[in-house]
Coordinates of C-alpha atoms and ligand atoms in Angstrom, one line a residue:
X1 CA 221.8 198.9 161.6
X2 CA 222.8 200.5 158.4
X3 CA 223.8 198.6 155.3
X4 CA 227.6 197.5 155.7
X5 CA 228.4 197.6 152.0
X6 CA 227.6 201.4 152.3
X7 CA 229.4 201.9 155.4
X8 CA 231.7 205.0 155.4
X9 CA 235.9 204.4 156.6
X10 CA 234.9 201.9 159.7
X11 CA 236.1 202.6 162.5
X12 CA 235.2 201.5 166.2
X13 CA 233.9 204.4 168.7
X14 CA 234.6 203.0 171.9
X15 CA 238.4 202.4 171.8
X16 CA 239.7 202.6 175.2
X17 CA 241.3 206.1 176.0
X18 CA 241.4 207.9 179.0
X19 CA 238.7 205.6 180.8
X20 CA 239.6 202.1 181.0
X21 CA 236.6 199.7 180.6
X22 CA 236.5 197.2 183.5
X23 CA 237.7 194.7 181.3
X24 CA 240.5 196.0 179.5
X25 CA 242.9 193.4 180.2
X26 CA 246.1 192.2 178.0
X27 CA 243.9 189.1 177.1
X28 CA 240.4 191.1 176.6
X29 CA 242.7 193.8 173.7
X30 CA 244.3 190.3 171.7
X31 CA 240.7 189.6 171.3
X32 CA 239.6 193.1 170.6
X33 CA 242.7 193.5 168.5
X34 CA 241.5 190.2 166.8
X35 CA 238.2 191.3 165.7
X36 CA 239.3 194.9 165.0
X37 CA 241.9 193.6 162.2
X38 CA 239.0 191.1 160.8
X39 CA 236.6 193.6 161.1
X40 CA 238.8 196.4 159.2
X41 CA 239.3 193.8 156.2
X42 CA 235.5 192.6 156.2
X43 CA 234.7 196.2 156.2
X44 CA 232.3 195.4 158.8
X45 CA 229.6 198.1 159.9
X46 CA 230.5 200.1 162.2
X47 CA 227.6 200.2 164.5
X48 CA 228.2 196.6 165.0
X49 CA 231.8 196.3 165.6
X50 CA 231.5 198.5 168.2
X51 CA 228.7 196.2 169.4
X52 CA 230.8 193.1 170.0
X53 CA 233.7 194.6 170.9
X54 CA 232.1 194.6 174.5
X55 CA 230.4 192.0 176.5
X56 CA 226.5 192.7 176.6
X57 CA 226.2 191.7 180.5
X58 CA 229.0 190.8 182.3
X59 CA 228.4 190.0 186.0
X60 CA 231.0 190.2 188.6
X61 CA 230.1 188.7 192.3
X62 CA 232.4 187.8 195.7
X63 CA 231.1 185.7 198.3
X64 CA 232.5 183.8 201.4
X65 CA 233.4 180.7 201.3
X66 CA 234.5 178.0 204.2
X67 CA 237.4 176.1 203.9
X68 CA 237.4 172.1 205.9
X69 CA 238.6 173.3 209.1
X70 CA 235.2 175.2 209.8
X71 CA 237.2 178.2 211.3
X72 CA 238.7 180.5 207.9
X73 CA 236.3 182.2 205.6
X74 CA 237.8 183.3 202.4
X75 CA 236.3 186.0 200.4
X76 CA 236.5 184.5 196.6
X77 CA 235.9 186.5 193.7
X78 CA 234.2 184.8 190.3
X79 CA 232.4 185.9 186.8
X80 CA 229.8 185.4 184.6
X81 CA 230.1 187.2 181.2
X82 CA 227.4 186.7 178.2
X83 CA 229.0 188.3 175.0
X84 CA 226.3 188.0 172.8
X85 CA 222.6 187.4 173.5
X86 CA 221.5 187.7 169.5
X87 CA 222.0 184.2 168.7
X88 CA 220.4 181.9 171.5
X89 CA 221.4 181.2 175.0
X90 CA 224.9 181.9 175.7
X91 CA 226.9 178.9 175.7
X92 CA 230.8 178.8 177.3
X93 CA 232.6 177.0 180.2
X94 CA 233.5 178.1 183.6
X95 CA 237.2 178.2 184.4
X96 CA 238.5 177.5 188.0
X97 CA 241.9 179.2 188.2
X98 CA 243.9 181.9 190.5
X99 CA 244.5 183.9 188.1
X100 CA 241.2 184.9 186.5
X101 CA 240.2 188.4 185.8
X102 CA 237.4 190.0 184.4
X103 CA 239.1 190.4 181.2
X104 CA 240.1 186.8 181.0
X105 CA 236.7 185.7 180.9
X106 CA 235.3 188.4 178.3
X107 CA 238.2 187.2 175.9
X108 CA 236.8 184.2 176.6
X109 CA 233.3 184.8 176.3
X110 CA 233.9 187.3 172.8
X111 CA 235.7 183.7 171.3
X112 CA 233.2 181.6 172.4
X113 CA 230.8 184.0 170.3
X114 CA 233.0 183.4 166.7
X115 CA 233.0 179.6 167.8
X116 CA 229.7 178.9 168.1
X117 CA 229.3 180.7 164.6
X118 CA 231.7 179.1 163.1
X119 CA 230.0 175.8 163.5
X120 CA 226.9 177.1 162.7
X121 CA 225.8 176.1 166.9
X122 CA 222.3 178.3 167.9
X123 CA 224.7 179.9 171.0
X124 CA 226.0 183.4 171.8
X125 CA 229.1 183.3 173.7
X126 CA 229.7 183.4 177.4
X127 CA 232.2 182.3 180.1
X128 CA 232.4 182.1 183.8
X129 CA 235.4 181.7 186.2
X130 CA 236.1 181.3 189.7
X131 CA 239.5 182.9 191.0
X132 CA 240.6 180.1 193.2
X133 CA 243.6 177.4 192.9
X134 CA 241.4 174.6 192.7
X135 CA 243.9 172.2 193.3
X136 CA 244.6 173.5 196.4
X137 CA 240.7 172.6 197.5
X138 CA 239.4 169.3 198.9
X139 CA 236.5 167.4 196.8
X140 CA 234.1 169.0 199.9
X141 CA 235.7 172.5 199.2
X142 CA 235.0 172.2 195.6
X143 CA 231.8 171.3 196.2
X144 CA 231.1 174.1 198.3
X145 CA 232.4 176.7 196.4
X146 CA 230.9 175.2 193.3
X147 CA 227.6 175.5 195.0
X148 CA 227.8 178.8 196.3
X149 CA 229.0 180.5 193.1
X150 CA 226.5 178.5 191.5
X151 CA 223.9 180.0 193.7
X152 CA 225.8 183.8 192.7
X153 CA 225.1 183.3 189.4
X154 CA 221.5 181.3 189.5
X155 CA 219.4 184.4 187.9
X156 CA 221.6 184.5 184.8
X157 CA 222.2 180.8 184.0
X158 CA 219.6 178.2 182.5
X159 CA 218.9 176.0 179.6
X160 CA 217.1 178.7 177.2
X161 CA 219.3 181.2 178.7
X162 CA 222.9 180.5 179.4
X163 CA 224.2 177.1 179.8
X164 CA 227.8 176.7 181.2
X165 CA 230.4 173.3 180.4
X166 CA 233.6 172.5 181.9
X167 CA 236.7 174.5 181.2
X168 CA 240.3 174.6 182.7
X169 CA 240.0 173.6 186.1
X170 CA 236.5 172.2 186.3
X171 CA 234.8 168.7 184.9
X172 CA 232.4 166.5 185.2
X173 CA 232.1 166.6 188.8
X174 CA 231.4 170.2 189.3
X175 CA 229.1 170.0 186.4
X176 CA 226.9 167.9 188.3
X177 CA 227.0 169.8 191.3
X178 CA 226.0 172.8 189.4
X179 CA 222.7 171.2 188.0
X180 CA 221.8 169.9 191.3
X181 CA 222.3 173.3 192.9
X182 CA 220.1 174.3 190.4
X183 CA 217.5 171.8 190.3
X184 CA 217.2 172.1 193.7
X185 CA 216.4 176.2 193.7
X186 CA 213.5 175.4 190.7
X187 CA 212.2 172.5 192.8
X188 CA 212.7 169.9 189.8
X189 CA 215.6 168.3 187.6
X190 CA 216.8 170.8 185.2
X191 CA 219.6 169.1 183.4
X192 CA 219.8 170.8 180.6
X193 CA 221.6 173.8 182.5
X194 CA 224.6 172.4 181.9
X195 CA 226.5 170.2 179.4
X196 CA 229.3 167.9 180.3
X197 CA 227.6 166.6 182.9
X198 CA 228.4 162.4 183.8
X199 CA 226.1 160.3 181.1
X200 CA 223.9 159.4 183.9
X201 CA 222.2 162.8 184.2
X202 CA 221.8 163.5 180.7
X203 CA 225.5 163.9 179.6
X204 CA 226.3 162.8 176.2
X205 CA 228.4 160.1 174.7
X206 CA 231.6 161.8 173.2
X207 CA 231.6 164.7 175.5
X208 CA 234.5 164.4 177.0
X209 CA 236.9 163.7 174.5
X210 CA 235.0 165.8 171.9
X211 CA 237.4 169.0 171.9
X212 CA 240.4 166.7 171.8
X213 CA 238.8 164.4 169.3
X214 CA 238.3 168.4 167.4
X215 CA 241.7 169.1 167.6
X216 CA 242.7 165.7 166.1
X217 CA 240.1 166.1 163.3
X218 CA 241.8 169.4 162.5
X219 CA 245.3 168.1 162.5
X220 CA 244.3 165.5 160.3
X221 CA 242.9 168.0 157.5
X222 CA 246.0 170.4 157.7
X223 CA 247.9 168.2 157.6
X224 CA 246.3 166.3 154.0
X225 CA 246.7 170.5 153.2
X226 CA 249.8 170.3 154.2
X227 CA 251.0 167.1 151.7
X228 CA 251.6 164.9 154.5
X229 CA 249.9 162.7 156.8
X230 CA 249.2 162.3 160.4
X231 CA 250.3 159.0 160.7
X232 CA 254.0 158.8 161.1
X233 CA 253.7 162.7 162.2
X234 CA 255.7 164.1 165.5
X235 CA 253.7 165.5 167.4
X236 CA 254.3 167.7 170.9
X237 CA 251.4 168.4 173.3
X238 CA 251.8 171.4 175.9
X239 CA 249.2 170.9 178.9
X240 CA 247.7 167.0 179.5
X241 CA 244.1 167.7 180.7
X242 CA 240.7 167.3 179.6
X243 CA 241.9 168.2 176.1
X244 CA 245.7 167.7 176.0
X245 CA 245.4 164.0 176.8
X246 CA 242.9 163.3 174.6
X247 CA 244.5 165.2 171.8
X248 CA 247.7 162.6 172.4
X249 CA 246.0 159.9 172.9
X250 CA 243.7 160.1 169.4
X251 CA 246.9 161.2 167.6
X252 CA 248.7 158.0 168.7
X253 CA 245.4 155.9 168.2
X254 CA 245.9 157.5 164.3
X255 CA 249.6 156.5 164.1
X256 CA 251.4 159.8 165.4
X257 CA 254.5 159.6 167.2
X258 CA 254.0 161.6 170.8
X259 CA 257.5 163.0 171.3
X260 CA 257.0 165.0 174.8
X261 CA 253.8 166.1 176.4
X262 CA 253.6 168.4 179.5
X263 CA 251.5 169.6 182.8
X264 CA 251.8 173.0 184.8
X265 CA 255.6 171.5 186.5
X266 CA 256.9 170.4 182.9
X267 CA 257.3 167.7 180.4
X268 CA 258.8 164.9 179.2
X269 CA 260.6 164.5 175.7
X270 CA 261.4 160.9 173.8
X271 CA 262.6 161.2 170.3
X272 CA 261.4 157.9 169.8
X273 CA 257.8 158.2 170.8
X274 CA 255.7 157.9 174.7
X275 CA 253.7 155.6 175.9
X276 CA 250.6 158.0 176.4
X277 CA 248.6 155.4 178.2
X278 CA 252.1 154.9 180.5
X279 CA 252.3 159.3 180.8
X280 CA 248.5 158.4 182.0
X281 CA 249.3 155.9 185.0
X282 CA 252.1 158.0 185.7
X283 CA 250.4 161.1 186.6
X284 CA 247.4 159.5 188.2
X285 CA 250.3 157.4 190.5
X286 CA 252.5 160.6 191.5
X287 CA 250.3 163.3 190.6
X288 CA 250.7 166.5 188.3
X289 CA 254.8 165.7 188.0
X290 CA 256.6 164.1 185.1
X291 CA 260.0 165.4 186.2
X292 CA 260.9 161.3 187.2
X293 CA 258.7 159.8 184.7
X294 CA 260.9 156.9 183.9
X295 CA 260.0 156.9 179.5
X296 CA 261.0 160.4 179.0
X297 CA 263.5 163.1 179.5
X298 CA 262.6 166.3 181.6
X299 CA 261.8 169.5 179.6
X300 CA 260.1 172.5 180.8
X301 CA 257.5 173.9 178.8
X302 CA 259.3 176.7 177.5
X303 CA 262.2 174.4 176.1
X304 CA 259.0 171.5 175.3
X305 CA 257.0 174.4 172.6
X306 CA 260.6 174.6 170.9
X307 CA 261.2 171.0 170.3
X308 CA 261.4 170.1 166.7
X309 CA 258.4 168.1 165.5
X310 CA 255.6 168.5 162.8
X311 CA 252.6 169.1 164.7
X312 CA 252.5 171.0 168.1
X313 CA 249.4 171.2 170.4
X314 CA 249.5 174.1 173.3
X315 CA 246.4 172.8 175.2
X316 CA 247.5 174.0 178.7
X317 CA 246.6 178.2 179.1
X318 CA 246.9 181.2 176.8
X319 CA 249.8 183.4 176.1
X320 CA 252.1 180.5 175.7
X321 CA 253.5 181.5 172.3
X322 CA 254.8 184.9 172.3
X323 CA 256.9 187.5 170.4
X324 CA 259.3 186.3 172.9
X325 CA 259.5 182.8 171.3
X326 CA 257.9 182.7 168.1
X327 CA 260.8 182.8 166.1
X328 CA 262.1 179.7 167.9
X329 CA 259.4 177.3 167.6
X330 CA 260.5 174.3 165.3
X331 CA 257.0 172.8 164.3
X332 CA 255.3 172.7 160.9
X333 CA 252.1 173.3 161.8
X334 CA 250.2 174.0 165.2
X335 CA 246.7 173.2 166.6
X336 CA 245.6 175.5 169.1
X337 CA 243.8 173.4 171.5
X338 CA 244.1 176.3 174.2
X339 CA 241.9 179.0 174.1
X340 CA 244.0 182.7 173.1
X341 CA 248.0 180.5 172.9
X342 CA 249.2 183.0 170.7
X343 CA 249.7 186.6 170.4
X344 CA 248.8 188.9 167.5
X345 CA 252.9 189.7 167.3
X346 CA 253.6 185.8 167.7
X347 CA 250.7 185.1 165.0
X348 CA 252.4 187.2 162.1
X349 CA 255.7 185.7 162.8
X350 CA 254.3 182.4 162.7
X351 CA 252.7 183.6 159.5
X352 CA 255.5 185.2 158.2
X353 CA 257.6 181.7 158.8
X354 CA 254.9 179.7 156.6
X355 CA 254.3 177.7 160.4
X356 CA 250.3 176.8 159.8
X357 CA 248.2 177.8 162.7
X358 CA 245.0 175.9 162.9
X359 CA 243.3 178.5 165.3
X360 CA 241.8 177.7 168.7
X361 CA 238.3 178.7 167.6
X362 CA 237.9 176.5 165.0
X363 CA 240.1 173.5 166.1
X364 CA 238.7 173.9 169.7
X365 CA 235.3 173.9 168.8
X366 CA 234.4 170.3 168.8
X367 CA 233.9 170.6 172.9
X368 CA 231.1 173.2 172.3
X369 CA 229.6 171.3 169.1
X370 CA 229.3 168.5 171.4
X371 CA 227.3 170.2 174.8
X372 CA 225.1 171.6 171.9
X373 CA 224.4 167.6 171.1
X374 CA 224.2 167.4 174.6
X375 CA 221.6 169.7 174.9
X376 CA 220.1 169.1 171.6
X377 CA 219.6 165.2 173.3
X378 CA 218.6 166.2 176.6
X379 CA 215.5 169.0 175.1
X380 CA 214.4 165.7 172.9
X381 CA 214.7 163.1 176.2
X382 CA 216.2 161.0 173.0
X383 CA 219.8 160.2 173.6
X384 CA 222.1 158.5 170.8
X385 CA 225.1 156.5 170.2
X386 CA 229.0 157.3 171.0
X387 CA 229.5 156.3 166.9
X388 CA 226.7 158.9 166.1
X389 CA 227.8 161.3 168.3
X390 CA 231.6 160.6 167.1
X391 CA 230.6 160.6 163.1
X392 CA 228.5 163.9 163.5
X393 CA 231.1 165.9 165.3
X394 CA 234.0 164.6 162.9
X395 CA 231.3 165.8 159.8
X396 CA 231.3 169.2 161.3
X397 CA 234.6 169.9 162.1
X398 CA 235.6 168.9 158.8
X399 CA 233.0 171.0 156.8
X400 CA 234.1 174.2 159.8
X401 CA 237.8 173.7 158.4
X402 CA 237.5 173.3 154.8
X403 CA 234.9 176.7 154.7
X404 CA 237.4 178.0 156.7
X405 CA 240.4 176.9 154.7
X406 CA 238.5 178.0 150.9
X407 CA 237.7 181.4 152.4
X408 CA 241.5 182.0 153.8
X409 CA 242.6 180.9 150.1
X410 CA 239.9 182.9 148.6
X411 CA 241.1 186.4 150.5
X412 CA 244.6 185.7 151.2
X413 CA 244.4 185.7 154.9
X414 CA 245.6 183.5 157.5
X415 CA 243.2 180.4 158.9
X416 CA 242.3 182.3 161.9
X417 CA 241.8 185.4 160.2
X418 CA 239.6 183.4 157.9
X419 CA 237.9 181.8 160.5
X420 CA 236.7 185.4 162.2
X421 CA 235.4 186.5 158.9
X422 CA 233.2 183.6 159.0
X423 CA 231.9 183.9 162.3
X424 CA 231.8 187.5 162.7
X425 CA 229.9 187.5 159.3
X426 CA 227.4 185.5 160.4
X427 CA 227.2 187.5 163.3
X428 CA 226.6 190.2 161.6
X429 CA 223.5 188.7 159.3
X430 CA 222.0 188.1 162.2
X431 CA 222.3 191.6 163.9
X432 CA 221.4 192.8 160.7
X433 CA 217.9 191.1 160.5
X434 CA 217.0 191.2 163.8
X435 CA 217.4 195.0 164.2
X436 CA 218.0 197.5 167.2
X437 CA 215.6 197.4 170.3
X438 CA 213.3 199.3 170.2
Ligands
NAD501 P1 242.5 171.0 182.4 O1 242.4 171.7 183.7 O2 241.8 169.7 182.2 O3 244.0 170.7 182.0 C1 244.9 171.7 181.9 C2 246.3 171.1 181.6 O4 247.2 172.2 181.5 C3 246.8 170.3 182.8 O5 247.6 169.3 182.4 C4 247.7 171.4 183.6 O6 248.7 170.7 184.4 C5 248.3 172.1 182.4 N1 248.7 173.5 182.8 C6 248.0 174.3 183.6 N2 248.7 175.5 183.7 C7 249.8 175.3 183.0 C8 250.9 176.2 182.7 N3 251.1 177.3 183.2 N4 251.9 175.7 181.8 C9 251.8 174.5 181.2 N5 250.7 173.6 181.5 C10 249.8 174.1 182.3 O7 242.0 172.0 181.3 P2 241.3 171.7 179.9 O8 239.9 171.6 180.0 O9 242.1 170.6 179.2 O10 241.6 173.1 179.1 C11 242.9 173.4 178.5 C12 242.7 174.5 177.5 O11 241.7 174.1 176.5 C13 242.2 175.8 178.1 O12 242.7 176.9 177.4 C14 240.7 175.7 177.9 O13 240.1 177.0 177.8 C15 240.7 175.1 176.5 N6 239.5 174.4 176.1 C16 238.9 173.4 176.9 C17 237.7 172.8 176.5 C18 237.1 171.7 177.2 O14 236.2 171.1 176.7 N7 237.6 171.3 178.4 C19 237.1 173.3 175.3 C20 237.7 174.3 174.5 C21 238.9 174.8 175.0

């Protein structure tokens, strides 16, 4: 790799023209378009932007798969993509969800790449996803296709070479089903293929509430930037899964007022504050639907992003804030807890509007920074406390966002242009001393 302080007016060479890569998807060009802007200010070489502004493998497989009546065989299609192989294993969830593309999953797998070197975590990125509703799957259809894809993807996976976690759509459960699948093909226990797996197979304490518990950790430190303090703060959460509920219920634990929280069939607004534990029992009792929930008022999720409050958490899908509404959002700051919520054009009006965006790669990155304890525990057979695990994740996130912060003051950039910089640059050491094969 040539020196990058010598290199000549960067530009990438393999910018999509008249042959579209596989990929090229609106979410795979807002990451691309991402890491060309950072990489244009960083003045980054060029023989190594064009380097990760692709995926270094990305596998693509379809396979049958039986649904509960024994009789209809559906043909699903599902991904693996390893961005970057420089830094480790590749490290990054799998996502069960109809609409996943090929291009979903290597935006996915190019962020998981500048999260992991953010923190500083040993991991390229990677991501896997299944297209399938999984909600429209029994627990024995779920395992199935868990299994099988798991069996697609067997070569490609393992704990020195690419580890997957949950993501949207996936948890524990499959987790588990995807270490046995793969124990099983070894002939022994391999748990360290996967992290957030249950505790009594090697998961770790804190797991899953570590990317919510992130998130929170963030808010907290924008908003001491920010002159005012979490406690007593509105806050609105789009999306109440693994990482939305969380979020809401640390937030309230740290004295934040919950004003409306939402799933896929909308939200529900009180000025005056939820009961998240109530929004809990709720949904577990009458399933993903909040329309009736008897503490609230319906809101959609359009009409629950443009509620007036000071902190708002989309941690439901991507694309959520948009040219379309960016200009309408009423929030002081927001906490990306999804991965990819926001558009470049909805990112400078944000900007533009003084609206602080704590970006998903930094203030998601507590979920990763936990598997890698996970598997950090599991290599050592030595497994520690929830406080431990707890006190070092909240260290890290908060040394991640004040670098972060000091080098977005020190260039005059945004947080999650600031945060790129950071983990592209580090990237980019590394390319640099390893060299080019052969
Ligand atoms: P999840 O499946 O547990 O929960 C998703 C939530 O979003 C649910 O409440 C669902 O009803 C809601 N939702 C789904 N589609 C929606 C839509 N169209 N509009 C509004 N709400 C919708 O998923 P999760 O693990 O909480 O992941 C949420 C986001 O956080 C994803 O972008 C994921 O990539 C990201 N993320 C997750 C982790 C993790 O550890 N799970 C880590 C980092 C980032």
């Amino acid at each position: 790799m040539s020196d990058p302080t010598n290199a000549p007016n960067p530009e990438p060479r393999t910018k999509p023209t008249h042959m579209p890569l596989e990929w090229d998807t609106p979410m795979y060009r807002l990451a691309v378009d991402q890491l060309d802007q950072t990489a244009e200010l960083m003045n980054l070489d060029p023989n190594i932007w064009e380097r990760l502004r692709t995926p270094q493998r990305a596998h693509v497989v379809s396979f049958p798969f039986r649904r509960d009546d024994y009789k209809t065989v559906e043909t699903v299609f599902a991904y693996r993509v390893q961005h970057l192989l420089t830094m480790g294993p590749t490290k990054g969830g799998i996502r069960y969800d109809e609409g996943v593309n090929l291009g979903e999953v290597t935006a996915l797998a190019m962020w998981m790449s500048w999260k992991c070197a953010i923190m500083g975590l040993p991991f390229g990125g990677a991501k896997g996803g299944v297209r399938i509703d999984p909600h429209t799957l029994s627990s024995d259809e779920l395992q199935r296709l868990t299994r099988r894809y798991t069996s697609e993807i067997i070569e490609i996976i393992g704990p020195d070479r690419d580890i997957p976690a949950p993501d949207l759509g996936t948890d524990e459960r499959v987790m588990a089903w995807i270490m046995d699948t793969y124990s099983q093909q070894k002939g022994y226990a391999v748990p360290g293929v996967v992290t957030g797996k249950p505790i009594e197979i090697g998961g770790s304490h804190g797991r899953r509430e570590a990317t919510g518990r992130g998130v929170i950790s963030c808010a907290k430190e924008a908003c001491h930037s920010m002159d005012f303090s979490l406690d007593g703060a509105s806050v609105v959460v789009q999306g109440f899964g693994a990482v939305g509920r969380i979020a809401a219920q640390l937030a309230s634990t740290l004295g934040a007022k919950i004003i409306a929280v939402s799933s896929v069939s909308g939200g529900t607004y009180n000025p005056k504050g939820l009961d998240i534990d109530a929004v809990s029992a709720w949904l577990e009792q009458n399933g993903d639907k909040l329309k009736d929930f008897p503490g609230g008022d319906f809101v959609t999720n359009q009409e629950l992003l443009e509620l007036p409050c000071d902190i708002l958490i989309p941690a439901a899908i991507q694309n959520q804030i948009t040219e379309n509404n960016a200009a309408a959002l009423r929030c002081k700051m927001m906490v990306e807890g999804a991965n990819g919520p926001t558009t470049l054009e909805a990112d400078a009006i944000l900007a533009d509007r003084g609206i602080l965006v704590v970006p998903d790669i930094l203030a998601n990155a507590g979920g990763v920074t936990v598997s890698y304890f996970e598997w950090v525990q599991g290599a050592q057979q030595f497994f520690w406390s929830e406080e431990e695990v707890n006190r070092k994740l909240i260290d890290l996130m908060q040394s991640a966002y004040h670098s972060v912060e000091h080098l977005a003051k020190e260039k005059g950039v945004t947080l999650r242009t600031a945060a790129l910089m950071r983990g592209i640059g580090r990237i980019k050491q590394a390319k640099h001393v390893r060299g080019v094969f052969p």
